[in-house]
mmCIF file of C-alpha atoms in Angstrom:
data_model
loop_
_atom_site.group_PDB
_atom_site.id
_atom_site.type_symbol
_atom_site.label_atom_id
_atom_site.label_comp_id
_atom_site.label_asym_id
_atom_site.label_seq_id
_atom_site.Cartn_x
_atom_site.Cartn_y
_atom_site.Cartn_z
ATOM 1 C CA MET V 898 0.000 0.000 0.000
ATOM 2 C CA ALA V 899 2.911 2.372 0.717
ATOM 3 C CA ILE V 900 4.171 1.954 -2.854
ATOM 4 C CA LEU V 901 0.677 2.561 -4.214
ATOM 5 C CA ARG V 902 0.213 5.734 -2.153
ATOM 6 C CA HIS V 903 3.625 6.997 -3.230
ATOM 7 C CA GLU V 904 2.841 6.508 -6.919
ATOM 8 C CA LEU V 905 -0.570 8.129 -6.570
ATOM 9 C CA ARG V 906 1.026 11.204 -4.993
ATOM 10 C CA ILE V 907 3.458 11.480 -7.904
ATOM 11 C CA ILE V 908 0.689 11.097 -10.490
ATOM 12 C CA GLY V 909 -1.293 13.763 -8.632
ATOM 13 C CA THR V 910 1.448 16.265 -9.438
ATOM 14 C CA MET V 911 0.921 15.700 -13.191
ATOM 15 C CA PRO V 912 -2.674 16.770 -13.974
ATOM 16 C CA GLY V 913 -1.620 17.756 -17.481
ATOM 17 C CA THR V 914 -0.968 14.111 -18.316
ATOM 18 C CA THR V 915 -4.554 13.178 -17.506
ATOM 19 C CA LEU V 916 -5.991 16.102 -19.450
ATOM 20 C CA PHE V 917 -3.811 15.372 -22.474
ATOM 21 C CA GLY V 918 -5.055 11.779 -22.493
ATOM 22 C CA ILE V 919 -8.605 13.096 -22.847
ATOM 23 C CA ALA V 920 -8.096 16.138 -25.080
ATOM 24 C CA MET V 921 -5.955 14.556 -27.780
ATOM 25 C CA PRO V 922 -8.262 11.566 -28.452
ATOM 26 C CA ILE V 923 -11.217 14.001 -28.578
ATOM 27 C CA VAL V 924 -9.457 16.048 -31.253
ATOM 28 C CA LEU V 925 -8.541 12.995 -33.317
ATOM 29 C CA ALA V 926 -12.014 11.506 -32.957
ATOM 30 C CA ALA V 927 -13.531 14.790 -34.141
ATOM 31 C CA LEU V 928 -11.242 14.821 -37.160
ATOM 32 C CA THR V 929 -11.883 11.196 -38.111
ATOM 33 C CA GLN V 930 -15.507 10.538 -37.189
ATOM 34 C CA GLY V 931 -16.653 11.380 -40.702
ATOM 35 C CA LEU V 932 -14.346 8.694 -42.064
ATOM 36 C CA PHE V 933 -15.863 6.163 -39.665
ATOM 37 C CA THR V 934 -19.480 6.882 -40.589
ATOM 38 C CA SER V 935 -19.523 4.539 -43.588
ATOM 39 C CA ALA V 936 -18.044 1.771 -41.422
ATOM 40 C CA VAL V 937 -20.930 1.632 -38.917
ATOM 41 C CA PRO V 938 -22.120 -2.006 -39.018
ATOM 42 C CA ALA V 939 -25.522 -2.662 -40.535
ATOM 43 C CA GLY V 940 -28.157 -3.358 -37.889
ATOM 44 C CA SER V 941 -26.549 -1.161 -35.259
ATOM 45 C CA ALA V 942 -28.636 1.105 -33.066
ATOM 46 C CA ASP V 943 -30.655 3.721 -34.961
ATOM 47 C CA GLY V 944 -28.997 7.102 -35.226
ATOM 48 C CA THR V 945 -25.510 5.738 -34.634
ATOM 49 C CA GLY V 946 -22.861 7.838 -36.301
ATOM 50 C CA GLY V 947 -19.113 7.867 -36.775
ATOM 51 C CA ALA V 948 -18.493 9.121 -33.236
ATOM 52 C CA GLU V 949 -19.675 5.777 -31.868
ATOM 53 C CA LEU V 950 -16.802 4.102 -33.696
ATOM 54 C CA ALA V 951 -14.184 6.839 -33.560
ATOM 55 C CA VAL V 952 -14.409 7.588 -29.825
ATOM 56 C CA PRO V 953 -14.081 4.000 -28.516
ATOM 57 C CA GLY V 954 -11.351 3.373 -31.078
ATOM 58 C CA MET V 955 -9.341 6.385 -29.963
ATOM 59 C CA ALA V 956 -9.876 5.480 -26.311
ATOM 60 C CA VAL V 957 -8.362 2.036 -26.859
ATOM 61 C CA ALA V 958 -5.631 3.335 -29.171
ATOM 62 C CA PHE V 959 -4.384 5.912 -26.660
ATOM 63 C CA ALA V 960 -4.571 3.382 -23.827
ATOM 64 C CA ALA V 961 -2.344 1.095 -25.903
ATOM 65 C CA LEU V 962 0.056 3.879 -26.851
ATOM 66 C CA GLY V 963 0.318 4.878 -23.184
ATOM 67 C CA ALA V 964 0.788 1.364 -21.841
ATOM 68 C CA GLY V 965 4.479 1.927 -21.210
ATOM 69 C CA ARG V 966 3.849 4.774 -18.777
ATOM 70 C CA SER V 967 3.684 2.392 -15.839
ATOM 71 C CA GLY V 968 7.165 1.177 -16.725
ATOM 72 C CA PHE V 969 8.774 4.561 -16.277
ATOM 73 C CA ALA V 970 7.846 4.399 -12.595
ATOM 74 C CA PHE V 971 10.421 1.616 -12.242
ATOM 75 C CA PHE V 972 13.155 3.505 -14.088
ATOM 76 C CA ARG V 973 12.367 6.644 -12.111
ATOM 77 C CA ASP V 974 13.260 4.836 -8.885
ATOM 78 C CA TYR V 975 16.522 3.689 -10.401
ATOM 79 C CA GLY V 976 17.302 7.269 -11.465
ATOM 80 C CA TRP V 977 16.540 8.513 -7.963
ATOM 81 C CA GLY V 978 18.775 5.842 -6.446
ATOM 82 C CA THR V 979 15.893 4.258 -4.519
ATOM 83 C CA TRP V 980 15.466 1.057 -6.562
ATOM 84 C CA ASP V 981 17.980 -1.035 -4.584
ATOM 85 C CA ARG V 982 16.356 0.011 -1.300
ATOM 86 C CA LEU V 983 12.947 -0.892 -2.669
ATOM 87 C CA ARG V 984 14.155 -4.336 -3.766
ATOM 88 C CA ALA V 985 15.755 -4.859 -0.344
ATOM 89 C CA SER V 986 12.545 -3.899 1.486
ATOM 90 C CA PRO V 987 10.052 -6.499 2.806
ATOM 91 C CA ALA V 988 7.864 -5.823 -0.228
ATOM 92 C CA SER V 989 7.548 -8.862 -2.477
ATOM 93 C CA THR V 990 8.007 -8.762 -6.239
ATOM 94 C CA LEU V 991 4.242 -8.884 -6.652
ATOM 95 C CA ASP V 992 3.812 -6.001 -4.170
ATOM 96 C CA ILE V 993 6.263 -3.838 -6.103
ATOM 97 C CA VAL V 994 4.805 -4.585 -9.524
ATOM 98 C CA ALA V 995 1.220 -4.132 -8.331
ATOM 99 C CA GLY V 996 2.058 -0.937 -6.445
ATOM 100 C CA LYS V 997 3.738 0.567 -9.499
ATOM 101 C CA VAL V 998 1.113 -0.514 -12.046
ATOM 102 C CA ALA V 999 -2.173 -0.008 -10.166
ATOM 103 C CA PRO V 1000 -2.087 3.831 -10.177
ATOM 104 C CA TRP V 1001 -1.617 3.848 -13.934
ATOM 105 C CA VAL V 1002 -4.539 1.488 -14.332
ATOM 106 C CA LEU V 1003 -6.607 4.074 -12.490
ATOM 107 C CA MET V 1004 -5.166 6.844 -14.662
ATOM 108 C CA SER V 1005 -6.043 4.951 -17.855
ATOM 109 C CA LEU V 1006 -9.536 4.237 -16.546
ATOM 110 C CA VAL V 1007 -10.118 7.908 -15.722
ATOM 111 C CA GLN V 1008 -8.876 8.993 -19.139
ATOM 112 C CA MET V 1009 -11.078 6.582 -21.086
ATOM 113 C CA LEU V 1010 -14.215 7.324 -19.088
ATOM 114 C CA GLY V 1011 -13.393 11.025 -19.219
ATOM 115 C CA LEU V 1012 -13.120 10.761 -22.988
ATOM 116 C CA PHE V 1013 -16.573 9.166 -23.233
ATOM 117 C CA ALA V 1014 -18.055 11.817 -20.945
ATOM 118 C CA ALA V 1015 -16.489 14.693 -22.890
ATOM 119 C CA ALA V 1016 -17.425 13.228 -26.272
ATOM 120 C CA THR V 1017 -21.106 13.079 -25.342
ATOM 121 C CA PRO V 1018 -21.754 16.844 -25.555
ATOM 122 C CA LEU V 1019 -18.873 17.691 -27.899
ATOM 123 C CA LEU V 1020 -19.293 15.017 -30.583
ATOM 124 C CA GLY V 1021 -22.816 13.730 -29.994
ATOM 125 C CA PHE V 1022 -21.438 10.406 -28.781
ATOM 126 C CA ARG V 1023 -23.958 8.149 -27.101
ATOM 127 C CA VAL V 1024 -23.959 4.714 -25.547
ATOM 128 C CA SER V 1025 -26.870 2.568 -26.679
ATOM 129 C CA GLY V 1026 -26.256 -0.199 -24.145
ATOM 130 C CA SER V 1027 -25.397 -0.651 -20.475
ATOM 131 C CA TRP V 1028 -23.013 1.756 -18.768
ATOM 132 C CA PRO V 1029 -21.992 -0.878 -16.178
ATOM 133 C CA ALA V 1030 -20.983 -3.117 -19.084
ATOM 134 C CA LEU V 1031 -19.009 -0.235 -20.587
ATOM 135 C CA VAL V 1032 -17.200 0.391 -17.305
ATOM 136 C CA LEU V 1033 -16.396 -3.322 -17.035
ATOM 137 C CA VAL V 1034 -14.800 -3.421 -20.485
ATOM 138 C CA VAL V 1035 -12.895 -0.188 -19.900
ATOM 139 C CA SER V 1036 -11.590 -1.457 -16.539
ATOM 140 C CA ALA V 1037 -10.437 -4.750 -18.056
ATOM 141 C CA THR V 1038 -8.775 -2.865 -20.912
ATOM 142 C CA ALA V 1039 -6.902 -0.512 -18.589
ATOM 143 C CA LEU V 1040 -5.733 -3.383 -16.393
ATOM 144 C CA CYS V 1041 -4.612 -5.485 -19.351
ATOM 145 C CA LEU V 1042 -2.652 -2.776 -21.167
ATOM 146 C CA CYS V 1043 -0.958 -1.431 -18.034
ATOM 147 C CA THR V 1044 0.101 -4.967 -17.112
ATOM 148 C CA PHE V 1045 1.567 -5.295 -20.588
ATOM 149 C CA GLY V 1046 3.440 -2.068 -19.849
ATOM 150 C CA ALA V 1047 5.024 -3.767 -16.831
ATOM 151 C CA LEU V 1048 6.049 -6.682 -19.053
ATOM 152 C CA MET V 1049 7.700 -4.306 -21.518
ATOM 153 C CA THR V 1050 9.590 -2.810 -18.576
ATOM 154 C CA ALA V 1051 10.791 -6.227 -17.457
ATOM 155 C CA VAL V 1052 12.421 -6.874 -20.832
ATOM 156 C CA SER V 1053 13.871 -3.366 -21.284
ATOM 157 C CA ARG V 1054 17.408 -2.477 -20.277
ATOM 158 C CA THR V 1055 17.000 1.306 -20.333
ATOM 159 C CA SER V 1056 14.190 3.845 -20.288
ATOM 160 C CA GLN V 1057 15.057 4.722 -23.890
ATOM 161 C CA GLN V 1058 14.607 1.102 -24.862
ATOM 162 C CA LEU V 1059 11.297 0.993 -23.033
ATOM 163 C CA ASN V 1060 10.196 4.105 -24.887
ATOM 164 C CA SER V 1061 10.998 2.482 -28.228
ATOM 165 C CA ILE V 1062 9.409 -0.857 -27.393
ATOM 166 C CA SER V 1063 6.257 0.708 -25.967
ATOM 167 C CA GLY V 1064 5.905 2.971 -29.015
ATOM 168 C CA VAL V 1065 6.199 0.118 -31.497
ATOM 169 C CA CYS V 1066 4.001 -2.266 -29.503
ATOM 170 C CA GLY V 1067 1.419 0.410 -28.763
ATOM 171 C CA LEU V 1068 1.099 1.328 -32.413
ATOM 172 C CA ALA V 1069 0.901 -2.332 -33.446
ATOM 173 C CA PHE V 1070 -1.751 -3.040 -30.817
ATOM 174 C CA ALA V 1071 -3.782 0.018 -31.860
ATOM 175 C CA ALA V 1072 -3.564 -0.624 -35.594
ATOM 176 C CA LEU V 1073 -3.850 -4.407 -35.757
ATOM 177 C CA GLY V 1074 -6.523 -4.542 -33.058
ATOM 178 C CA GLY V 1075 -8.884 -2.343 -35.059
ATOM 179 C CA ALA V 1076 -8.697 0.717 -32.800
ATOM 180 C CA LEU V 1077 -7.192 3.252 -35.203
ATOM 181 C CA VAL V 1078 -9.058 2.010 -38.275
ATOM 182 C CA PRO V 1079 -12.056 -0.384 -38.442
ATOM 183 C CA LEU V 1080 -10.980 -3.896 -39.358
ATOM 184 C CA SER V 1081 -13.374 -3.826 -42.314
ATOM 185 C CA ALA V 1082 -11.156 -1.169 -43.903
ATOM 186 C CA LEU V 1083 -7.943 -3.174 -43.443
ATOM 187 C CA PRO V 1084 -6.516 -6.102 -45.459
ATOM 188 C CA ASP V 1085 -8.106 -9.491 -44.830
ATOM 189 C CA TRP V 1086 -4.991 -10.856 -43.127
ATOM 190 C CA VAL V 1087 -5.296 -8.218 -40.381
ATOM 191 C CA GLU V 1088 -8.724 -9.531 -39.433
ATOM 192 C CA THR V 1089 -7.183 -12.998 -39.142
ATOM 193 C CA VAL V 1090 -4.455 -11.968 -36.700
ATOM 194 C CA ALA V 1091 -6.462 -9.318 -34.813
ATOM 195 C CA PRO V 1092 -7.787 -11.671 -32.076
ATOM 196 C CA ALA V 1093 -4.178 -12.218 -30.960
ATOM 197 C CA PHE V 1094 -4.144 -8.625 -29.680
ATOM 198 C CA PRO V 1095 -5.992 -7.520 -26.522
ATOM 199 C CA THR V 1096 -7.029 -4.301 -28.247
ATOM 200 C CA TYR V 1097 -9.215 -6.337 -30.602
ATOM 201 C CA TRP V 1098 -11.218 -7.639 -27.653
ATOM 202 C CA ALA V 1099 -11.385 -4.190 -26.083
ATOM 203 C CA VAL V 1100 -12.808 -2.688 -29.276
ATOM 204 C CA ARG V 1101 -15.162 -5.629 -29.696
ATOM 205 C CA GLY V 1102 -16.482 -5.209 -26.162
ATOM 206 C CA LEU V 1103 -16.963 -1.465 -26.515
ATOM 207 C CA HIS V 1104 -18.755 -1.856 -29.820
ATOM 208 C CA ALA V 1105 -21.090 -4.428 -28.275
ATOM 209 C CA VAL V 1106 -22.158 -1.843 -25.715
ATOM 210 C CA VAL V 1107 -21.955 1.391 -27.714
ATOM 211 C CA LEU V 1108 -23.324 0.171 -31.049
ATOM 212 C CA ASP V 1109 -25.367 -2.929 -30.305
ATOM 213 C CA GLN V 1110 -27.186 -2.075 -27.063
ATOM 214 C CA GLY V 1111 -25.222 -4.723 -25.207
ATOM 215 C CA GLY V 1112 -25.283 -5.457 -21.503
ATOM 216 C CA LEU V 1113 -23.092 -7.408 -19.114
ATOM 217 C CA PRO V 1114 -23.733 -10.836 -20.718
ATOM 218 C CA ASP V 1115 -22.743 -9.422 -24.123
ATOM 219 C CA VAL V 1116 -19.299 -8.344 -22.931
ATOM 220 C CA ALA V 1117 -18.492 -11.552 -21.047
ATOM 221 C CA ALA V 1118 -16.344 -12.996 -23.853
ATOM 222 C CA PRO V 1119 -14.327 -9.811 -24.572
ATOM 223 C CA THR V 1120 -13.819 -9.178 -20.869
ATOM 224 C CA GLY V 1121 -12.749 -12.779 -20.294
ATOM 225 C CA ALA V 1122 -10.226 -12.519 -23.132
ATOM 226 C CA LEU V 1123 -8.805 -9.290 -21.709
ATOM 227 C CA LEU V 1124 -8.448 -10.850 -18.269
ATOM 228 C CA ALA V 1125 -6.748 -13.889 -19.789
ATOM 229 C CA PHE V 1126 -4.219 -11.597 -21.499
ATOM 230 C CA THR V 1127 -3.764 -9.785 -18.188
ATOM 231 C CA ALA V 1128 -3.023 -13.016 -16.344
ATOM 232 C CA LEU V 1129 -0.478 -14.027 -18.993
ATOM 233 C CA PHE V 1130 1.279 -10.650 -18.922
ATOM 234 C CA ALA V 1131 1.324 -10.631 -15.105
ATOM 235 C CA LEU V 1132 2.760 -14.145 -14.956
ATOM 236 C CA LEU V 1133 5.530 -13.314 -17.413
ATOM 237 C CA THR V 1134 6.340 -10.032 -15.670
ATOM 238 C CA THR V 1135 6.529 -11.580 -12.209
ATOM 239 C CA ALA V 1136 8.618 -14.489 -13.470
ATOM 240 C CA ARG V 1137 11.042 -12.080 -15.129
ATOM 241 C CA PHE V 1138 11.575 -10.134 -11.919
ATOM 242 C CA ARG V 1139 11.749 -13.205 -9.690
ATOM 243 C CA ALA V 1140 14.359 -14.803 -11.911
ATOM 244 C CA GLY V 1141 16.657 -11.983 -10.889
ATOM 245 C CA GLU V 1142 17.097 -10.906 -14.481
ATOM 246 C CA SER V 1143 15.730 -7.463 -13.632
ATOM 247 C CA LYS V 1144 18.898 -6.744 -11.649
ATOM 248 C CA VAL V 1145 20.692 -6.533 -14.952
ATOM 249 C CA TYR V 1146 18.282 -3.841 -16.119
ATOM 250 C CA TRP V 1147 18.298 -1.789 -12.970
ATOM 251 C CA GLY V 1148 22.058 -1.640 -12.620
#
């Protein structure tokens, strides 16, 4: 809990980061919603427009692009000279990873929900289905992508390397998962590989709620897939740290 409180205090000193994560997707969604209009699936809720595709897509895309943010919390401790003390403390590997990642899960959750709230009056965005189902998908998405950020940290030797890896992976997740552009507008092979990316399931879950009037039962499969990815990423991250390999990366 001490690690969690410490990270939350640090994040609290950076309100601009939260606002940027809401403002920039709003701008891009506004610029691209016209392009999405023709991609609205047939049979979706009456009156659905491009905003109902563009806004969820941008929410997932920016969550993927920002997944590496949780990793910089680890490198920050190394830069401050506090990493060795943290590793020598009674805190377990799981405590450290969870304490570093959890605040960024909250940050991602706030940004995505804030984006939906802001897009409602600004872009005419509306949710045709259940808001609890929407919150469930958004929460699973934030948890999954931030856990992947911890995994990228575990395999990075420097913060510069983490920045490069997170940029490439974030863009790949956003593009190949159907967040930046609807899968129907991409080559057929992309639709084949898309389910291998958690962003595909995040977009699928959001579309079920936003476009197709879905409720909690309708997002069970996407949420389950996201949690399965989360468990895999968490297992790999914890194993990497426990193996002692992280000592190479932190000096």
